[in-house]
């Protein structure tokens, strides 16, 4: 996580990432944590649940640190092996996309 924060900070400082990315990262992480908390509450109360694919999309969009904190603090989705494997795949894919953006490989898109 510290490596990701360092990459984003360097990207902002070097001008390779626009400043709105910082606000978007904070927003998506807060949203992700909130969605995990709501899903945990729904699970405990037998209510409608958030699809796992939606949780993974939030992680892929950059909310993986918020998801990690939710998994640790709320003890939600922290035991399910298949879910955790896909979660870590979203972390790797997201970080690879950030590196690609910082490296200029995605600038032409």
Short mmCIF file of N, CA and C in Angstrom, two decimals:
data_model
loop_
_atom_site.label_atom_id
_atom_site.label_comp_id
_atom_site.label_asym_id
_atom_site.label_seq_id
_atom_site.Cartn_x
_atom_site.Cartn_y
_atom_site.Cartn_z
N UNK A 1 0.83 -1.18 0.00
CA UNK A 1 0.00 0.00 0.00
C UNK A 1 0.88 1.25 0.00
N UNK A 2 1.97 1.21 0.77
CA UNK A 2 2.88 2.35 0.79
C UNK A 2 3.51 2.59 -0.58
N UNK A 3 3.79 1.52 -1.28
CA UNK A 3 4.33 1.66 -2.64
C UNK A 3 3.34 2.35 -3.56
N UNK A 4 2.08 1.99 -3.45
CA UNK A 4 1.03 2.62 -4.26
C UNK A 4 0.91 4.11 -3.93
N UNK A 5 0.91 4.42 -2.63
CA UNK A 5 0.84 5.83 -2.20
C UNK A 5 2.05 6.59 -2.75
N UNK A 6 3.22 5.96 -2.67
CA UNK A 6 4.43 6.59 -3.21
C UNK A 6 4.35 6.83 -4.70
N UNK A 7 3.82 5.85 -5.43
CA UNK A 7 3.66 6.02 -6.88
C UNK A 7 2.72 7.16 -7.22
N UNK A 8 1.59 7.21 -6.52
CA UNK A 8 0.62 8.27 -6.78
C UNK A 8 1.22 9.63 -6.42
N UNK A 9 1.90 9.70 -5.27
CA UNK A 9 2.52 10.96 -4.84
C UNK A 9 3.56 11.42 -5.85
N UNK A 10 4.39 10.49 -6.31
CA UNK A 10 5.39 10.84 -7.31
C UNK A 10 4.73 11.29 -8.60
N UNK A 11 3.69 10.57 -9.01
CA UNK A 11 2.98 10.95 -10.24
C UNK A 11 2.40 12.35 -10.16
N UNK A 12 1.86 12.71 -9.01
CA UNK A 12 1.32 14.06 -8.83
C UNK A 12 2.45 15.10 -8.85
N UNK A 13 3.52 14.82 -8.11
CA UNK A 13 4.65 15.74 -8.02
C UNK A 13 5.32 15.94 -9.38
N UNK A 14 5.46 14.86 -10.14
CA UNK A 14 6.13 14.92 -11.44
C UNK A 14 5.21 15.43 -12.55
N UNK A 15 3.95 15.63 -12.23
CA UNK A 15 3.01 16.11 -13.24
C UNK A 15 2.53 15.04 -14.21
N UNK A 16 2.75 13.79 -13.87
CA UNK A 16 2.29 12.69 -14.73
C UNK A 16 0.86 12.26 -14.42
N UNK A 17 0.37 12.67 -13.27
CA UNK A 17 -1.02 12.43 -12.91
C UNK A 17 -1.69 13.77 -12.64
N UNK A 18 -2.90 13.96 -13.13
CA UNK A 18 -3.61 15.20 -12.81
C UNK A 18 -4.05 15.19 -11.34
N UNK A 19 -4.19 16.37 -10.76
CA UNK A 19 -4.50 16.47 -9.34
C UNK A 19 -5.86 15.91 -8.98
N UNK A 20 -6.78 15.84 -9.93
CA UNK A 20 -8.09 15.29 -9.61
C UNK A 20 -7.99 13.80 -9.23
N UNK A 21 -6.90 13.16 -9.63
CA UNK A 21 -6.71 11.75 -9.30
C UNK A 21 -6.65 11.56 -7.78
N UNK A 22 -6.05 12.51 -7.08
CA UNK A 22 -5.98 12.41 -5.62
C UNK A 22 -7.37 12.43 -5.00
N UNK A 23 -8.20 13.35 -5.42
CA UNK A 23 -9.57 13.41 -4.92
C UNK A 23 -10.37 12.17 -5.28
N UNK A 24 -10.16 11.68 -6.51
CA UNK A 24 -10.86 10.47 -6.95
C UNK A 24 -10.42 9.27 -6.13
N UNK A 25 -9.13 9.17 -5.84
CA UNK A 25 -8.62 8.05 -5.05
C UNK A 25 -9.20 8.07 -3.64
N UNK A 26 -9.22 9.23 -3.04
CA UNK A 26 -9.80 9.34 -1.70
C UNK A 26 -11.28 8.99 -1.74
N UNK A 27 -11.99 9.52 -2.73
CA UNK A 27 -13.43 9.26 -2.85
C UNK A 27 -13.76 7.80 -3.07
N UNK A 28 -13.05 7.14 -3.98
CA UNK A 28 -13.36 5.73 -4.27
C UNK A 28 -13.01 4.84 -3.08
N UNK A 29 -11.99 5.21 -2.32
CA UNK A 29 -11.64 4.41 -1.14
C UNK A 29 -12.66 4.58 -0.02
N UNK A 30 -13.13 5.79 0.19
CA UNK A 30 -14.20 6.01 1.17
C UNK A 30 -15.47 5.28 0.77
N UNK A 31 -15.82 5.38 -0.52
CA UNK A 31 -17.00 4.69 -1.03
C UNK A 31 -16.87 3.18 -0.86
N UNK A 32 -15.71 2.64 -1.18
CA UNK A 32 -15.48 1.20 -1.07
C UNK A 32 -15.63 0.74 0.37
N UNK A 33 -15.03 1.47 1.31
CA UNK A 33 -15.16 1.11 2.71
C UNK A 33 -16.62 1.14 3.14
N UNK A 34 -17.35 2.16 2.71
CA UNK A 34 -18.77 2.30 3.05
C UNK A 34 -19.59 1.15 2.48
N UNK A 35 -19.32 0.76 1.24
CA UNK A 35 -20.06 -0.35 0.62
C UNK A 35 -19.78 -1.65 1.37
N UNK A 36 -18.53 -1.89 1.75
CA UNK A 36 -18.20 -3.07 2.55
C UNK A 36 -18.95 -3.04 3.88
N UNK A 37 -18.98 -1.88 4.53
CA UNK A 37 -19.67 -1.76 5.82
C UNK A 37 -21.16 -2.03 5.67
N UNK A 38 -21.76 -1.51 4.60
CA UNK A 38 -23.18 -1.75 4.36
C UNK A 38 -23.44 -3.22 4.06
N UNK A 39 -22.54 -3.86 3.31
CA UNK A 39 -22.70 -5.27 2.99
C UNK A 39 -22.54 -6.13 4.24
N UNK A 40 -21.62 -5.76 5.11
CA UNK A 40 -21.45 -6.50 6.37
C UNK A 40 -22.73 -6.40 7.21
N UNK A 41 -23.29 -5.20 7.29
CA UNK A 41 -24.53 -5.00 8.04
C UNK A 41 -25.68 -5.80 7.42
N UNK A 42 -25.76 -5.79 6.10
CA UNK A 42 -26.81 -6.55 5.41
C UNK A 42 -26.65 -8.04 5.67
N UNK A 43 -25.41 -8.52 5.68
CA UNK A 43 -25.16 -9.95 5.94
C UNK A 43 -25.61 -10.32 7.35
N UNK A 44 -25.38 -9.46 8.30
CA UNK A 44 -25.75 -9.73 9.68
C UNK A 44 -27.25 -9.68 9.90
N UNK A 45 -27.95 -8.89 9.07
CA UNK A 45 -29.39 -8.70 9.24
C UNK A 45 -30.24 -9.45 8.22
N UNK A 46 -29.61 -10.29 7.41
CA UNK A 46 -30.35 -11.08 6.43
C UNK A 46 -30.99 -10.24 5.34
N UNK A 47 -30.38 -9.12 4.98
CA UNK A 47 -30.92 -8.22 3.96
C UNK A 47 -30.19 -8.40 2.64
N UNK A 48 -30.59 -7.56 1.67
CA UNK A 48 -29.99 -7.57 0.34
C UNK A 48 -28.50 -7.31 0.43
N UNK A 49 -27.72 -8.12 -0.31
CA UNK A 49 -26.26 -8.03 -0.28
C UNK A 49 -25.71 -7.41 -1.55
N UNK A 50 -24.54 -6.84 -1.43
CA UNK A 50 -23.82 -6.31 -2.58
C UNK A 50 -23.16 -7.47 -3.31
N UNK A 51 -23.27 -7.47 -4.64
CA UNK A 51 -22.63 -8.53 -5.42
C UNK A 51 -21.12 -8.47 -5.25
N UNK A 52 -20.50 -9.63 -5.15
CA UNK A 52 -19.05 -9.67 -5.02
C UNK A 52 -18.37 -9.03 -6.22
N UNK A 53 -18.96 -9.17 -7.39
CA UNK A 53 -18.36 -8.55 -8.58
C UNK A 53 -18.32 -7.03 -8.44
N UNK A 54 -19.30 -6.44 -7.78
CA UNK A 54 -19.31 -4.99 -7.56
C UNK A 54 -18.20 -4.59 -6.58
N UNK A 55 -18.00 -5.41 -5.56
CA UNK A 55 -16.91 -5.14 -4.63
C UNK A 55 -15.56 -5.21 -5.35
N UNK A 56 -15.43 -6.17 -6.24
CA UNK A 56 -14.18 -6.30 -7.00
C UNK A 56 -13.98 -5.13 -7.97
N UNK A 57 -15.07 -4.66 -8.58
CA UNK A 57 -14.95 -3.51 -9.48
C UNK A 57 -14.51 -2.26 -8.73
N UNK A 58 -15.00 -2.09 -7.51
CA UNK A 58 -14.55 -0.96 -6.70
C UNK A 58 -13.05 -1.08 -6.40
N UNK A 59 -12.59 -2.28 -6.10
CA UNK A 59 -11.16 -2.50 -5.86
C UNK A 59 -10.35 -2.20 -7.11
N UNK A 60 -10.81 -2.69 -8.22
CA UNK A 60 -10.11 -2.48 -9.49
C UNK A 60 -10.04 -1.00 -9.85
N UNK A 61 -11.08 -0.26 -9.50
CA UNK A 61 -11.13 1.18 -9.80
C UNK A 61 -10.23 2.00 -8.88
N UNK A 62 -9.56 1.34 -7.95
CA UNK A 62 -8.64 2.05 -7.06
C UNK A 62 -9.06 2.02 -5.61
N UNK A 63 -10.18 1.38 -5.31
CA UNK A 63 -10.65 1.32 -3.93
C UNK A 63 -10.09 0.15 -3.14
N UNK A 64 -9.06 -0.49 -3.66
CA UNK A 64 -8.52 -1.67 -2.97
C UNK A 64 -7.94 -1.35 -1.60
N UNK A 65 -7.33 -0.17 -1.35
CA UNK A 65 -6.91 0.09 0.03
C UNK A 65 -8.11 0.19 0.98
N UNK A 66 -9.18 0.84 0.55
CA UNK A 66 -10.39 0.91 1.37
C UNK A 66 -10.98 -0.46 1.61
N UNK A 67 -10.92 -1.32 0.59
CA UNK A 67 -11.41 -2.70 0.74
C UNK A 67 -10.55 -3.46 1.75
N UNK A 68 -9.24 -3.26 1.67
CA UNK A 68 -8.34 -3.94 2.60
C UNK A 68 -8.63 -3.52 4.05
N UNK A 69 -8.79 -2.21 4.26
CA UNK A 69 -9.10 -1.73 5.61
C UNK A 69 -10.44 -2.29 6.09
N UNK A 70 -11.42 -2.35 5.21
CA UNK A 70 -12.73 -2.90 5.59
C UNK A 70 -12.60 -4.38 5.94
N UNK A 71 -11.82 -5.11 5.16
CA UNK A 71 -11.64 -6.53 5.45
C UNK A 71 -10.97 -6.73 6.81
N UNK A 72 -10.04 -5.86 7.15
CA UNK A 72 -9.32 -6.00 8.42
C UNK A 72 -10.16 -5.51 9.60
N UNK A 73 -10.70 -4.31 9.50
CA UNK A 73 -11.40 -3.69 10.63
C UNK A 73 -12.79 -4.25 10.85
N UNK A 74 -13.48 -4.53 9.75
CA UNK A 74 -14.85 -5.04 9.86
C UNK A 74 -14.89 -6.56 9.87
N UNK A 75 -13.77 -7.20 9.57
CA UNK A 75 -13.70 -8.65 9.44
C UNK A 75 -14.73 -9.14 8.42
N UNK A 76 -14.79 -8.44 7.30
CA UNK A 76 -15.76 -8.78 6.26
C UNK A 76 -15.02 -9.22 5.01
N UNK A 77 -15.40 -10.37 4.49
CA UNK A 77 -14.80 -10.96 3.29
C UNK A 77 -13.32 -11.28 3.50
N UNK A 78 -12.93 -11.51 4.73
CA UNK A 78 -11.52 -11.76 5.01
C UNK A 78 -11.18 -13.24 5.10
N UNK A 79 -12.17 -14.11 5.08
CA UNK A 79 -11.92 -15.55 5.18
C UNK A 79 -12.15 -16.30 3.87
N UNK A 80 -12.97 -15.77 3.02
CA UNK A 80 -13.36 -16.46 1.80
C UNK A 80 -12.18 -16.47 0.81
N UNK A 81 -11.58 -17.63 0.63
CA UNK A 81 -10.35 -17.77 -0.16
C UNK A 81 -10.53 -17.32 -1.60
N UNK A 82 -11.61 -17.74 -2.24
CA UNK A 82 -11.82 -17.37 -3.65
C UNK A 82 -11.98 -15.86 -3.79
N UNK A 83 -12.73 -15.25 -2.89
CA UNK A 83 -12.92 -13.80 -2.93
C UNK A 83 -11.57 -13.09 -2.76
N UNK A 84 -10.78 -13.56 -1.81
CA UNK A 84 -9.48 -12.92 -1.55
C UNK A 84 -8.54 -13.06 -2.75
N UNK A 85 -8.59 -14.18 -3.44
CA UNK A 85 -7.74 -14.37 -4.61
C UNK A 85 -8.10 -13.37 -5.71
N UNK A 86 -9.39 -13.19 -5.95
CA UNK A 86 -9.82 -12.22 -6.96
C UNK A 86 -9.48 -10.81 -6.49
N UNK A 87 -9.66 -10.54 -5.20
CA UNK A 87 -9.31 -9.22 -4.65
C UNK A 87 -7.85 -8.90 -4.95
N UNK A 88 -6.94 -9.83 -4.66
CA UNK A 88 -5.52 -9.58 -4.89
C UNK A 88 -5.21 -9.43 -6.38
N UNK A 89 -5.97 -10.11 -7.22
CA UNK A 89 -5.80 -9.91 -8.67
C UNK A 89 -6.19 -8.49 -9.06
N UNK A 90 -7.25 -7.94 -8.44
CA UNK A 90 -7.64 -6.56 -8.75
C UNK A 90 -6.57 -5.58 -8.26
N UNK A 91 -5.93 -5.89 -7.15
CA UNK A 91 -4.85 -5.03 -6.65
C UNK A 91 -3.71 -4.98 -7.66
N UNK A 92 -3.30 -6.16 -8.13
CA UNK A 92 -2.20 -6.24 -9.10
C UNK A 92 -2.57 -5.52 -10.39
N UNK A 93 -3.77 -5.74 -10.90
CA UNK A 93 -4.19 -5.09 -12.14
C UNK A 93 -4.26 -3.57 -11.98
N UNK A 94 -4.80 -3.11 -10.87
CA UNK A 94 -4.88 -1.66 -10.65
C UNK A 94 -3.49 -1.04 -10.57
N UNK A 95 -2.62 -1.67 -9.81
CA UNK A 95 -1.26 -1.13 -9.67
C UNK A 95 -0.51 -1.16 -11.00
N UNK A 96 -0.72 -2.19 -11.79
CA UNK A 96 -0.10 -2.25 -13.12
C UNK A 96 -0.61 -1.12 -14.00
N UNK A 97 -1.90 -0.79 -13.89
CA UNK A 97 -2.45 0.31 -14.67
C UNK A 97 -1.85 1.65 -14.24
N UNK A 98 -1.64 1.83 -12.94
CA UNK A 98 -1.02 3.06 -12.45
C UNK A 98 0.41 3.17 -12.98
N UNK A 99 1.16 2.09 -12.90
CA UNK A 99 2.53 2.09 -13.41
C UNK A 99 2.54 2.38 -14.91
N UNK A 100 1.61 1.77 -15.64
CA UNK A 100 1.53 2.01 -17.08
C UNK A 100 1.21 3.48 -17.37
N UNK A 101 0.30 4.06 -16.59
CA UNK A 101 -0.05 5.47 -16.78
C UNK A 101 1.16 6.35 -16.49
N UNK A 102 1.84 6.08 -15.38
CA UNK A 102 3.01 6.87 -15.02
C UNK A 102 4.14 6.71 -16.02
N UNK A 103 4.23 5.52 -16.60
CA UNK A 103 5.27 5.28 -17.59
C UNK A 103 4.94 5.85 -18.96
N UNK A 104 3.75 6.37 -19.10
CA UNK A 104 3.35 6.98 -20.36
C UNK A 104 2.74 6.01 -21.36
N UNK A 105 2.63 4.75 -20.99
CA UNK A 105 2.13 3.75 -21.93
C UNK A 105 0.65 3.94 -22.22
N UNK A 106 -0.08 4.58 -21.34
CA UNK A 106 -1.52 4.75 -21.56
C UNK A 106 -1.86 6.15 -22.07
N UNK A 107 -0.89 7.00 -22.28
CA UNK A 107 -1.17 8.38 -22.68
C UNK A 107 -1.81 8.49 -24.05
N UNK A 108 -1.55 7.53 -24.91
CA UNK A 108 -2.12 7.57 -26.24
C UNK A 108 -3.56 7.13 -26.31
N UNK A 109 -4.09 6.59 -25.23
CA UNK A 109 -5.48 6.09 -25.23
C UNK A 109 -6.46 7.20 -24.95
#
